[in-house]
Amino acid sequence: PVSWAYDVEAVEDAERFLVIQAANEKAYQDLRTIGNASINNPKAMLPSSVDGAAIEIAAAIKALSSGSQIKQEWIQALLQSDQVTSDHWKTIFDDQGANNAIKQRNSSPQMVRLLTLRAIILPETLPEYLEWFGIDGKNHIKEDNKQRVSLEFQGQLKKYISQLRPLIDESMKSMKSVLEQILTGKISIPAFSWLLTARKSLWSSYREPLLQNVKKDLETIGTSFKSGVSPPEPSFLCGDLIWKGLQGWWLKPSSRFSYYQPFADLFESLGDYQLASYFYQVSKGVVPNHIFRRAFKNKDKLELWGLTLNRQVTWDEHLINFLINLIYLLTKYSLKLAPIFILVLTHWFFSAQGYKTGKQVGYQEGFNFTNKTKPALEKLISELLEDQNLRKKNVGRSQIINAIKNTFVGITDYTTTMEKGKPQDVEKFVNSIREYQNGGDGIIHYRQQTYQKLKQDIKKQLLE
């Protein structure tokens, strides 16, 4: 270990120093936090079988992070990783100061390059990388110094793209975890889109393979449901997990499944309007007019990867149809009936716009929620109130409702949804039930599978 460091705000490998004199109170608190973490979580040691390769890799990483002109042998050293696992990579990067850079908010050019290299080699560190950079999609027009350094570094690495291909191909296998994190909101869509489209970004090489893999998976799913033959597992290029809900949704494709809305937003931002159209159809039940037109020009309805896509009719088109029908009826029948025709057509016009039943929730969904799900939930609450084990803990109605809200993601006001049944609230509830069912019909039938599972889950919550 190094003996001492004087008057510093941050240091690399702080745990290696015997004495550190902090420059100020903030630096003291930061260094103390790191010291406590080092005691509680000592660094992992590399096994002797990979120690030799690790030394070469560490030297290459240090050289690449320094900002010097990249040398061929540094790139070659990174490829000596047959026995180096993901955990070994993490240890090597932490030994170089990656973890400390995150904790200390160290934004020196060397640390920027180090963390950029880590995110390229270990895609699972992307969320932390993006959070550290502050890339949220809003500031991509005016890049800060960290982003400029990172993009310049990536631009230099792109010159060695053919040699780096083995590492990139290995990283591509891990991109399915990135897609999962986009669906769960751990990685923001603007940030990931920025990575795939920014000039000089090394991640831009992932864009086309990623889009093609998603399309092939959707084609496999569509073919499977059209033929009635389930694909063997594992069978999806992007991983089986992210498509589990979609496969369940395919059993009733007329419903809406908002879980995949992030993919609609992602592929729209990446400029792939066919993929965006597909996921808008899944999540909204219709494709926005401007997206549909960009993908398919003058068509109004078509089939893509086995799924029927419907273009959303615009307000102008509804108005034109309204006027055409009004003129037709007035010319065909007596003008004395004009007030009746206007009343009927006005009712039709607003219904077509979605004001009668709500823009997001169809009649059938609202009917099922009111006549099946609501009564089932009330019966479930009644049964739980009578449960002897819960009565011993004095569990009341409000506690049961809170447990229901905790089980269904996105439900904030259970009572209002049940009593008023606003379309947008009902849609959230139905979609939350679908997610709970892993892509089911969004209905809770009394004493059937979802009901029984929900009852067990809530009881378990309340007894903990």
Tab-separated table of C-alpha atoms in Angstrom:
chain	number	residue	atom	x	y	z
A	1	PRO	CA	0.000	0.000	0.000
A	2	VAL	CA	0.962	3.628	-0.592
A	3	SER	CA	1.845	5.422	2.640
A	4	TRP	CA	-0.116	8.698	2.484
A	5	ALA	CA	-1.972	11.282	0.376
A	6	TYR	CA	-2.211	14.969	1.301
A	7	ASP	CA	-4.864	17.621	0.637
A	8	VAL	CA	-6.954	15.584	-1.830
A	9	GLU	CA	-10.642	15.621	-2.796
A	10	ALA	CA	-10.610	12.144	-4.381
A	11	VAL	CA	-8.073	9.388	-4.965
A	12	GLU	CA	-7.945	6.238	-7.032
A	13	ASP	CA	-7.901	3.033	-4.975
A	14	ALA	CA	-8.440	4.922	-1.713
A	15	GLU	CA	-8.366	1.703	0.301
A	16	ARG	CA	-4.674	1.223	-0.584
A	17	PHE	CA	-3.609	4.299	1.412
A	18	LEU	CA	-2.640	4.152	5.083
A	19	VAL	CA	-3.280	7.875	5.702
A	20	ILE	CA	-5.315	10.345	3.633
A	21	GLN	CA	-5.604	14.067	4.443
A	22	ALA	CA	-8.896	15.284	2.928
A	23	ALA	CA	-8.970	18.745	1.364
A	24	ASN	CA	-12.379	19.631	2.828
A	25	GLU	CA	-15.328	18.249	4.783
A	26	LYS	CA	-17.144	16.903	1.715
A	27	ALA	CA	-14.029	15.053	0.560
A	28	TYR	CA	-13.624	13.668	4.070
A	29	GLN	CA	-17.167	12.301	4.120
A	30	ASP	CA	-16.795	10.776	0.630
A	31	LEU	CA	-13.490	9.093	1.521
A	32	ARG	CA	-14.886	7.852	4.814
A	33	THR	CA	-17.847	6.253	2.999
A	34	ILE	CA	-15.464	4.495	0.636
A	35	GLY	CA	-13.319	3.331	3.546
A	36	ASN	CA	-16.308	1.837	5.368
A	37	ALA	CA	-17.454	0.123	2.180
A	38	SER	CA	-13.981	-1.368	1.684
A	39	ILE	CA	-14.029	-2.829	5.197
A	40	ASN	CA	-17.502	-4.312	4.781
A	41	ASN	CA	-16.955	-5.468	1.191
A	42	PRO	CA	-13.293	-6.240	0.607
A	43	LYS	CA	-12.160	-6.476	-2.997
A	44	ALA	CA	-12.441	-9.819	-4.715
A	45	MET	CA	-9.141	-11.456	-5.618
A	46	LEU	CA	-8.550	-12.903	-9.066
A	47	PRO	CA	-7.777	-16.641	-9.207
A	48	SER	CA	-4.258	-17.602	-10.198
A	49	SER	CA	-5.539	-19.275	-13.401
A	50	VAL	CA	-6.493	-15.896	-14.859
A	51	ASP	CA	-3.969	-13.727	-13.075
A	52	GLY	CA	-1.555	-13.523	-15.995
A	53	ALA	CA	-4.206	-12.528	-18.525
A	54	ALA	CA	-5.727	-10.121	-16.001
A	55	ILE	CA	-2.415	-8.293	-15.590
A	56	GLU	CA	-2.160	-7.736	-19.352
A	57	ILE	CA	-5.822	-6.694	-19.568
A	58	ALA	CA	-5.444	-4.273	-16.646
A	59	ALA	CA	-2.379	-2.703	-18.246
A	60	ALA	CA	-4.261	-2.312	-21.530
A	61	ILE	CA	-7.269	-0.740	-19.791
A	62	LYS	CA	-5.024	1.700	-17.923
A	63	ALA	CA	-3.282	2.662	-21.163
A	64	LEU	CA	-6.549	3.060	-23.070
A	65	SER	CA	-7.956	5.238	-20.278
A	66	SER	CA	-4.927	7.511	-20.256
A	67	GLY	CA	-5.874	9.311	-23.455
A	68	SER	CA	-2.738	8.321	-25.315
A	69	GLN	CA	-2.924	7.352	-28.953
A	70	ILE	CA	-4.382	3.844	-29.087
A	71	LYS	CA	-1.946	1.056	-29.879
A	72	GLN	CA	-2.736	-2.246	-31.554
A	73	GLU	CA	-1.268	-4.315	-28.701
A	74	TRP	CA	-3.676	-2.739	-26.190
A	75	ILE	CA	-6.631	-3.898	-28.253
A	76	GLN	CA	-5.102	-7.364	-28.610
A	77	ALA	CA	-4.654	-7.599	-24.827
A	78	LEU	CA	-8.390	-7.100	-24.304
A	79	LEU	CA	-9.078	-10.157	-26.423
A	80	GLN	CA	-7.076	-12.486	-24.154
A	81	SER	CA	-10.181	-13.152	-22.134
A	82	ASP	CA	-11.119	-16.802	-22.703
A	83	GLN	CA	-10.913	-17.570	-18.977
A	84	VAL	CA	-11.887	-14.101	-17.771
A	85	THR	CA	-15.506	-14.090	-16.582
A	86	SER	CA	-17.833	-11.140	-16.065
A	87	ASP	CA	-16.955	-11.109	-12.360
A	88	HIS	CA	-13.251	-11.035	-13.227
A	89	TRP	CA	-13.844	-8.060	-15.542
A	90	LYS	CA	-15.646	-6.218	-12.743
A	91	THR	CA	-12.729	-6.821	-10.390
A	92	ILE	CA	-10.226	-5.578	-12.969
A	93	PHE	CA	-12.223	-2.397	-13.595
A	94	ASP	CA	-12.705	-1.779	-9.866
A	95	ASP	CA	-8.955	-2.165	-9.338
A	96	GLN	CA	-8.526	0.602	-11.906
A	97	GLY	CA	-10.877	2.843	-9.904
A	98	ALA	CA	-14.228	2.407	-11.693
A	99	ASN	CA	-16.321	1.841	-8.591
A	100	ASN	CA	-14.647	4.699	-6.737
A	101	ALA	CA	-15.178	7.019	-9.711
A	102	ILE	CA	-18.903	6.374	-9.485
A	103	LYS	CA	-19.003	6.946	-5.721
A	104	GLN	CA	-16.787	10.037	-5.769
A	105	ARG	CA	-18.439	11.466	-8.914
A	106	ASN	CA	-14.949	11.648	-10.409
A	107	SER	CA	-15.354	13.045	-13.927
A	108	SER	CA	-11.713	13.310	-14.953
A	109	PRO	CA	-11.066	12.366	-18.601
A	110	GLN	CA	-9.273	9.191	-17.458
A	111	MET	CA	-12.278	8.030	-15.434
A	112	VAL	CA	-14.666	8.928	-18.280
A	113	ARG	CA	-12.719	6.657	-20.630
A	114	LEU	CA	-12.491	3.911	-17.997
A	115	LEU	CA	-16.238	3.875	-17.338
A	116	THR	CA	-16.999	4.067	-21.052
A	117	LEU	CA	-14.804	1.031	-21.673
A	118	ARG	CA	-16.456	-0.794	-18.769
A	119	ALA	CA	-19.949	-0.113	-20.159
A	120	ILE	CA	-18.891	-1.422	-23.583
A	121	ILE	CA	-17.454	-4.654	-22.188
A	122	LEU	CA	-20.053	-5.110	-19.407
A	123	PRO	CA	-23.494	-4.022	-20.733
A	124	GLU	CA	-25.037	-4.735	-17.326
A	125	THR	CA	-23.264	-1.596	-16.067
A	126	LEU	CA	-25.077	0.621	-18.602
A	127	PRO	CA	-27.723	1.932	-16.131
A	128	GLU	CA	-24.999	3.070	-13.733
A	129	TYR	CA	-22.997	4.531	-16.626
A	130	LEU	CA	-25.963	6.559	-17.895
A	131	GLU	CA	-26.889	7.779	-14.428
A	132	TRP	CA	-23.286	8.878	-13.791
A	133	PHE	CA	-23.176	10.707	-17.115
A	134	GLY	CA	-26.580	12.284	-16.580
A	135	ILE	CA	-27.674	11.326	-20.095
A	136	ASP	CA	-31.453	11.655	-20.003
A	137	GLY	CA	-32.168	12.515	-23.622
A	138	LYS	CA	-32.876	16.172	-22.803
A	139	ASN	CA	-29.293	17.434	-22.911
A	140	HIS	CA	-28.029	15.525	-25.946
A	141	ILE	CA	-28.022	18.657	-28.111
A	142	LYS	CA	-25.626	20.423	-25.759
A	143	GLU	CA	-23.100	17.820	-24.677
A	144	ASP	CA	-21.079	18.368	-21.550
A	145	ASN	CA	-17.363	17.659	-21.277
A	146	LYS	CA	-17.863	14.090	-20.013
A	147	GLN	CA	-19.972	13.214	-23.021
A	148	ARG	CA	-17.520	14.828	-25.434
A	149	VAL	CA	-14.579	12.900	-23.949
A	150	SER	CA	-16.553	9.665	-24.070
A	151	LEU	CA	-17.637	10.136	-27.696
A	152	GLU	CA	-14.113	11.080	-28.791
A	153	PHE	CA	-12.834	7.905	-27.109
A	154	GLN	CA	-15.538	5.792	-28.752
A	155	GLY	CA	-14.687	7.355	-32.107
A	156	GLN	CA	-11.069	6.239	-31.676
A	157	LEU	CA	-12.165	2.720	-30.717
A	158	LYS	CA	-14.370	2.476	-33.823
A	159	LYS	CA	-11.214	2.475	-35.931
A	160	TYR	CA	-10.485	-0.943	-34.380
A	161	ILE	CA	-14.016	-2.249	-34.768
A	162	SER	CA	-12.953	-5.351	-36.713
A	163	GLN	CA	-10.482	-6.413	-33.987
A	164	LEU	CA	-12.992	-5.594	-31.247
A	165	ARG	CA	-15.727	-7.630	-32.949
A	166	PRO	CA	-15.326	-10.674	-30.623
A	167	LEU	CA	-15.904	-8.448	-27.580
A	168	ILE	CA	-18.796	-6.644	-29.247
A	169	ASP	CA	-20.402	-9.924	-30.319
A	170	GLU	CA	-20.165	-11.170	-26.752
A	171	SER	CA	-21.704	-7.935	-25.541
A	172	MET	CA	-24.509	-8.295	-28.074
A	173	LYS	CA	-25.534	-11.512	-26.320
A	174	SER	CA	-26.025	-9.447	-23.183
A	175	MET	CA	-28.104	-6.782	-24.927
A	176	LYS	CA	-31.241	-8.760	-24.033
A	177	SER	CA	-30.675	-7.677	-20.441
A	178	VAL	CA	-30.654	-4.064	-21.652
A	179	LEU	CA	-34.033	-4.583	-23.352
A	180	GLU	CA	-35.418	-6.067	-20.144
A	181	GLN	CA	-34.189	-3.002	-18.222
A	182	ILE	CA	-35.856	-0.683	-20.746
A	183	LEU	CA	-39.182	-2.459	-20.190
A	184	THR	CA	-38.823	-2.131	-16.420
A	185	GLY	CA	-37.723	1.507	-16.612
A	186	LYS	CA	-34.171	0.994	-15.286
A	187	ILE	CA	-32.741	2.423	-18.506
A	188	SER	CA	-34.420	5.504	-19.954
A	189	ILE	CA	-35.484	5.401	-23.596
A	190	PRO	CA	-33.954	8.805	-24.544
A	191	ALA	CA	-30.628	7.750	-23.013
A	192	PHE	CA	-30.472	4.410	-24.814
A	193	SER	CA	-31.581	6.004	-28.072
A	194	TRP	CA	-28.810	8.591	-27.626
A	195	LEU	CA	-26.256	5.807	-27.242
A	196	LEU	CA	-27.394	4.088	-30.427
A	197	THR	CA	-27.602	7.208	-32.576
A	198	ALA	CA	-24.963	9.680	-31.312
A	199	ARG	CA	-22.248	10.487	-33.813
A	200	LYS	CA	-19.049	8.511	-33.067
A	201	SER	CA	-20.868	6.272	-30.571
A	202	LEU	CA	-19.487	2.743	-30.563
A	203	TRP	CA	-22.943	1.535	-29.529
A	204	SER	CA	-24.270	2.657	-32.923
A	205	SER	CA	-22.915	-0.630	-34.294
A	206	TYR	CA	-25.487	-2.404	-32.086
A	207	ARG	CA	-28.436	-0.615	-33.679
A	208	GLU	CA	-29.016	-2.658	-36.840
A	209	PRO	CA	-28.310	-6.099	-35.300
A	210	LEU	CA	-30.634	-5.229	-32.422
A	211	LEU	CA	-33.465	-4.168	-34.731
A	212	GLN	CA	-33.045	-7.276	-36.889
A	213	ASN	CA	-33.041	-9.582	-33.857
A	214	VAL	CA	-36.277	-8.059	-32.570
A	215	LYS	CA	-37.920	-8.444	-35.986
A	216	LYS	CA	-36.856	-12.084	-36.261
A	217	ASP	CA	-38.247	-12.807	-32.794
A	218	LEU	CA	-41.588	-11.167	-33.646
A	219	GLU	CA	-41.750	-13.163	-36.867
A	220	THR	CA	-41.094	-16.364	-34.899
A	221	ILE	CA	-43.896	-15.514	-32.451
A	222	GLY	CA	-46.361	-14.670	-35.236
A	223	THR	CA	-45.550	-17.813	-37.210
A	224	SER	CA	-45.890	-19.907	-34.057
A	225	PHE	CA	-49.383	-18.647	-33.243
A	226	LYS	CA	-50.566	-18.802	-36.840
A	227	SER	CA	-49.401	-22.418	-37.204
A	228	GLY	CA	-50.375	-23.488	-33.691
A	229	VAL	CA	-46.892	-24.926	-33.097
A	230	SER	CA	-44.986	-23.587	-30.097
A	231	PRO	CA	-41.345	-22.671	-30.796
A	232	PRO	CA	-38.728	-24.752	-28.948
A	233	GLU	CA	-36.922	-23.112	-26.005
A	234	PRO	CA	-34.637	-21.285	-26.073
A	235	SER	CA	-35.699	-19.915	-29.450
A	236	PHE	CA	-35.487	-16.119	-29.302
A	237	LEU	CA	-32.477	-14.004	-30.212
A	238	CYS	CA	-33.414	-11.340	-27.642
A	239	GLY	CA	-34.084	-13.886	-24.914
A	240	ASP	CA	-37.238	-15.745	-23.931
A	241	LEU	CA	-38.051	-13.657	-20.854
A	242	ILE	CA	-38.930	-10.360	-22.554
A	243	TRP	CA	-41.408	-12.079	-24.903
A	244	LYS	CA	-43.189	-14.125	-22.249
A	245	GLY	CA	-45.871	-11.469	-21.743
A	246	LEU	CA	-46.263	-10.918	-25.494
A	247	GLN	CA	-46.821	-14.623	-26.102
A	248	GLY	CA	-49.540	-14.602	-23.457
A	249	TRP	CA	-51.096	-11.513	-25.060
A	250	TRP	CA	-51.232	-13.257	-28.439
A	251	LEU	CA	-53.908	-15.554	-27.019
A	252	LYS	CA	-56.220	-12.503	-27.102
A	253	PRO	CA	-54.622	-9.939	-29.452
A	254	SER	CA	-57.691	-7.684	-29.518
A	255	SER	CA	-56.882	-6.446	-26.002
A	256	ARG	CA	-54.332	-3.760	-25.059
A	257	PHE	CA	-51.094	-4.529	-23.220
A	258	SER	CA	-49.324	-1.331	-22.136
A	259	TYR	CA	-46.335	-3.250	-20.714
A	260	TYR	CA	-44.735	-3.014	-24.188
A	261	GLN	CA	-45.357	0.735	-24.647
A	262	PRO	CA	-41.642	1.457	-23.891
A	263	PHE	CA	-40.715	-0.544	-27.002
A	264	ALA	CA	-43.109	1.537	-29.120
A	265	ASP	CA	-41.398	4.693	-27.841
A	266	LEU	CA	-37.911	3.219	-28.244
A	267	PHE	CA	-38.291	2.093	-31.845
A	268	GLU	CA	-40.031	5.328	-32.792
A	269	SER	CA	-37.030	7.254	-31.432
A	270	LEU	CA	-34.698	4.950	-33.389
A	271	GLY	CA	-36.622	5.633	-36.593
A	272	ASP	CA	-37.875	2.083	-37.161
A	273	TYR	CA	-41.547	2.852	-37.702
A	274	GLN	CA	-42.549	-0.708	-38.545
A	275	LEU	CA	-41.394	-1.954	-35.150
A	276	ALA	CA	-42.934	1.120	-33.495
A	277	SER	CA	-46.237	0.380	-35.259
A	278	TYR	CA	-46.206	-3.211	-34.049
A	279	PHE	CA	-45.775	-2.245	-30.400
A	280	TYR	CA	-48.271	0.622	-30.601
A	281	GLN	CA	-50.828	-1.901	-31.840
A	282	VAL	CA	-50.001	-4.188	-28.914
A	283	SER	CA	-50.013	-1.476	-26.242
A	284	LYS	CA	-52.711	0.904	-27.549
A	285	GLY	CA	-54.818	-1.247	-29.861
A	286	VAL	CA	-54.185	1.184	-32.721
A	287	VAL	CA	-51.209	2.816	-34.469
A	288	PRO	CA	-50.935	6.646	-34.393
A	289	ASN	CA	-51.552	8.060	-37.845
A	290	HIS	CA	-48.140	9.747	-38.233
A	291	ILE	CA	-46.289	6.555	-37.280
A	292	PHE	CA	-48.400	4.357	-39.559
A	293	ARG	CA	-47.953	6.695	-42.530
A	294	ARG	CA	-44.174	6.751	-42.123
A	295	ALA	CA	-44.058	2.966	-42.012
A	296	PHE	CA	-46.617	2.025	-44.656
A	297	LYS	CA	-47.454	5.235	-46.581
A	298	ASN	CA	-51.049	5.173	-47.910
A	299	LYS	CA	-52.354	1.957	-46.359
A	300	ASP	CA	-54.883	1.943	-43.517
A	301	LYS	CA	-54.646	-1.677	-42.378
A	302	LEU	CA	-52.205	-4.518	-42.951
A	303	GLU	CA	-50.646	-7.594	-41.397
A	304	LEU	CA	-47.076	-7.486	-40.042
A	305	TRP	CA	-45.385	-10.571	-38.574
A	306	GLY	CA	-48.807	-12.172	-38.176
A	307	LEU	CA	-50.343	-9.175	-36.354
A	308	THR	CA	-53.036	-6.979	-37.910
A	309	LEU	CA	-52.145	-3.287	-37.612
A	310	ASN	CA	-54.827	-0.593	-37.729
A	311	ARG	CA	-54.139	3.057	-38.479
A	312	GLN	CA	-55.723	5.533	-36.066
A	313	VAL	CA	-58.326	7.657	-37.854
A	314	THR	CA	-57.605	11.346	-37.358
A	315	TRP	CA	-59.979	14.005	-36.062
A	316	ASP	CA	-60.063	15.613	-39.534
A	317	GLU	CA	-61.107	12.336	-41.143
A	318	HIS	CA	-63.885	11.854	-38.591
A	319	LEU	CA	-65.097	15.392	-39.281
A	320	ILE	CA	-65.086	14.862	-43.062
A	321	ASN	CA	-67.046	11.613	-42.702
A	322	PHE	CA	-69.482	13.423	-40.400
A	323	LEU	CA	-70.107	16.166	-42.948
A	324	ILE	CA	-70.418	13.731	-45.862
A	325	ASN	CA	-73.023	11.683	-44.010
A	326	LEU	CA	-74.901	14.810	-42.964
A	327	ILE	CA	-75.064	16.173	-46.524
A	328	TYR	CA	-76.108	12.783	-47.873
A	329	LEU	CA	-78.992	12.428	-45.404
A	330	LEU	CA	-80.172	16.001	-45.875
A	331	THR	CA	-80.301	15.625	-49.658
A	332	LYS	CA	-81.966	12.201	-49.534
A	333	TYR	CA	-84.600	12.999	-46.927
A	334	SER	CA	-86.713	16.009	-46.025
A	335	LEU	CA	-84.950	19.032	-44.503
A	336	LYS	CA	-87.556	18.877	-41.729
A	337	LEU	CA	-85.661	15.887	-40.349
A	338	ALA	CA	-82.400	17.827	-40.266
A	339	PRO	CA	-82.367	18.366	-36.471
A	340	ILE	CA	-82.768	14.622	-35.889
A	341	PHE	CA	-80.026	13.768	-38.381
A	342	ILE	CA	-77.694	16.312	-36.803
A	343	LEU	CA	-78.371	14.924	-33.315
A	344	VAL	CA	-77.772	11.314	-34.396
A	345	LEU	CA	-74.645	12.111	-36.391
A	346	THR	CA	-73.234	14.280	-33.605
A	347	HIS	CA	-73.654	11.352	-31.209
A	348	TRP	CA	-71.898	9.097	-33.736
A	349	PHE	CA	-69.098	11.612	-34.261
A	350	PHE	CA	-68.225	11.972	-30.599
A	351	SER	CA	-68.500	8.224	-30.077
A	352	ALA	CA	-66.062	7.695	-32.946
A	353	GLN	CA	-63.666	10.137	-31.276
A	354	GLY	CA	-63.725	8.024	-28.162
A	355	TYR	CA	-65.624	10.399	-25.836
A	356	LYS	CA	-68.428	7.982	-25.076
A	357	THR	CA	-66.445	5.081	-23.632
A	358	GLY	CA	-63.047	6.732	-23.138
A	359	LYS	CA	-60.187	6.900	-25.576
A	360	GLN	CA	-58.257	3.991	-24.136
A	361	VAL	CA	-60.814	1.522	-22.760
A	362	GLY	CA	-63.144	-0.298	-25.118
A	363	TYR	CA	-66.720	-1.244	-24.253
A	364	GLN	CA	-65.924	-4.908	-23.674
A	365	GLU	CA	-63.031	-4.149	-21.313
A	366	GLY	CA	-65.173	-1.735	-19.311
A	367	PHE	CA	-67.999	-4.279	-19.186
A	368	ASN	CA	-65.703	-7.077	-17.978
A	369	PHE	CA	-64.153	-4.840	-15.338
A	370	THR	CA	-67.523	-3.707	-13.988
A	371	ASN	CA	-69.309	-7.047	-14.111
A	372	LYS	CA	-66.517	-9.545	-13.394
A	373	THR	CA	-63.394	-8.004	-11.855
A	374	LYS	CA	-65.074	-5.574	-9.446
A	375	PRO	CA	-67.452	-8.163	-7.899
A	376	ALA	CA	-64.586	-10.681	-7.673
A	377	LEU	CA	-62.391	-8.196	-5.792
A	378	GLU	CA	-65.197	-7.337	-3.378
A	379	LYS	CA	-65.731	-11.025	-2.657
A	380	LEU	CA	-61.999	-11.489	-2.210
A	381	ILE	CA	-61.899	-8.670	0.348
A	382	SER	CA	-64.888	-10.182	2.195
A	383	GLU	CA	-63.259	-13.613	2.329
A	384	LEU	CA	-59.984	-12.174	3.611
A	385	LEU	CA	-61.825	-10.242	6.316
A	386	GLU	CA	-63.256	-13.555	7.501
A	387	ASP	CA	-59.896	-15.348	7.469
A	388	GLN	CA	-59.081	-16.438	11.021
A	389	ASN	CA	-55.319	-15.834	10.770
A	390	LEU	CA	-55.848	-12.304	9.467
A	391	ARG	CA	-58.467	-11.551	12.102
A	392	LYS	CA	-55.942	-12.437	14.810
A	393	LYS	CA	-53.745	-9.652	13.406
A	394	ASN	CA	-56.722	-7.238	13.283
A	395	VAL	CA	-56.371	-6.791	9.519
A	396	GLY	CA	-59.018	-4.385	8.217
A	397	ARG	CA	-60.410	-3.467	4.797
A	398	SER	CA	-57.975	-0.587	4.267
A	399	GLN	CA	-54.968	-2.862	4.832
A	400	ILE	CA	-56.312	-5.368	2.312
A	401	ILE	CA	-56.853	-2.624	-0.261
A	402	ASN	CA	-53.287	-1.378	0.284
A	403	ALA	CA	-52.036	-4.934	-0.317
A	404	ILE	CA	-54.025	-5.050	-3.576
A	405	LYS	CA	-52.466	-1.723	-4.648
A	406	ASN	CA	-48.999	-3.078	-3.834
A	407	THR	CA	-49.680	-6.183	-5.931
A	408	PHE	CA	-50.937	-4.349	-9.020
A	409	VAL	CA	-48.292	-1.875	-10.242
A	410	GLY	CA	-49.562	1.625	-11.014
A	411	ILE	CA	-52.790	1.525	-8.976
A	412	THR	CA	-52.768	4.607	-6.760
A	413	ASP	CA	-56.448	5.201	-5.987
A	414	TYR	CA	-58.299	1.911	-5.676
A	415	THR	CA	-61.486	3.364	-4.220
A	416	THR	CA	-61.941	6.028	-6.911
A	417	THR	CA	-61.387	3.478	-9.698
A	418	MET	CA	-63.966	1.157	-8.178
A	419	GLU	CA	-66.570	3.833	-7.534
A	420	LYS	CA	-66.217	6.190	-10.528
A	421	GLY	CA	-64.635	3.861	-13.089
A	422	LYS	CA	-63.013	6.564	-15.213
A	423	PRO	CA	-61.791	5.025	-18.501
A	424	GLN	CA	-58.136	5.975	-17.960
A	425	ASP	CA	-58.173	4.511	-14.422
A	426	VAL	CA	-59.880	1.325	-15.576
A	427	GLU	CA	-57.300	0.937	-18.352
A	428	LYS	CA	-54.437	1.166	-15.832
A	429	PHE	CA	-56.112	-1.411	-13.611
A	430	VAL	CA	-56.818	-3.823	-16.490
A	431	ASN	CA	-53.247	-3.521	-17.790
A	432	SER	CA	-51.848	-4.069	-14.291
A	433	ILE	CA	-53.903	-7.262	-14.019
A	434	ARG	CA	-52.553	-8.388	-17.405
A	435	GLU	CA	-48.984	-7.847	-16.198
A	436	TYR	CA	-49.789	-9.808	-13.032
A	437	GLN	CA	-51.124	-12.603	-15.276
A	438	ASN	CA	-48.022	-12.427	-17.519
A	439	GLY	CA	-50.110	-11.392	-20.513
A	440	GLY	CA	-53.556	-12.745	-19.612
A	441	ASP	CA	-57.007	-11.318	-20.388
A	442	GLY	CA	-56.942	-8.673	-17.633
A	443	ILE	CA	-60.039	-10.110	-15.932
A	444	ILE	CA	-60.342	-11.507	-12.406
A	445	HIS	CA	-62.945	-14.291	-12.410
A	446	TYR	CA	-64.356	-15.284	-9.041
A	447	ARG	CA	-62.569	-18.339	-7.582
A	448	GLN	CA	-60.624	-19.005	-10.774
A	449	GLN	CA	-56.823	-19.083	-11.199
A	450	THR	CA	-56.025	-15.345	-10.958
A	451	TYR	CA	-58.445	-14.939	-8.050
A	452	GLN	CA	-56.914	-17.799	-6.060
A	453	LYS	CA	-53.336	-16.692	-6.746
A	454	LEU	CA	-54.137	-13.095	-5.807
A	455	LYS	CA	-55.796	-14.228	-2.604
A	456	GLN	CA	-52.712	-16.245	-1.607
A	457	ASP	CA	-50.304	-13.410	-2.477
A	458	ILE	CA	-52.246	-10.793	-0.524
A	459	LYS	CA	-52.655	-13.079	2.476
A	460	LYS	CA	-48.920	-13.738	2.452
A	461	GLN	CA	-48.223	-9.971	2.378
A	462	LEU	CA	-50.528	-9.309	5.307
A	463	LEU	CA	-49.126	-12.115	7.460
A	464	GLU	CA	-45.504	-11.093	7.003
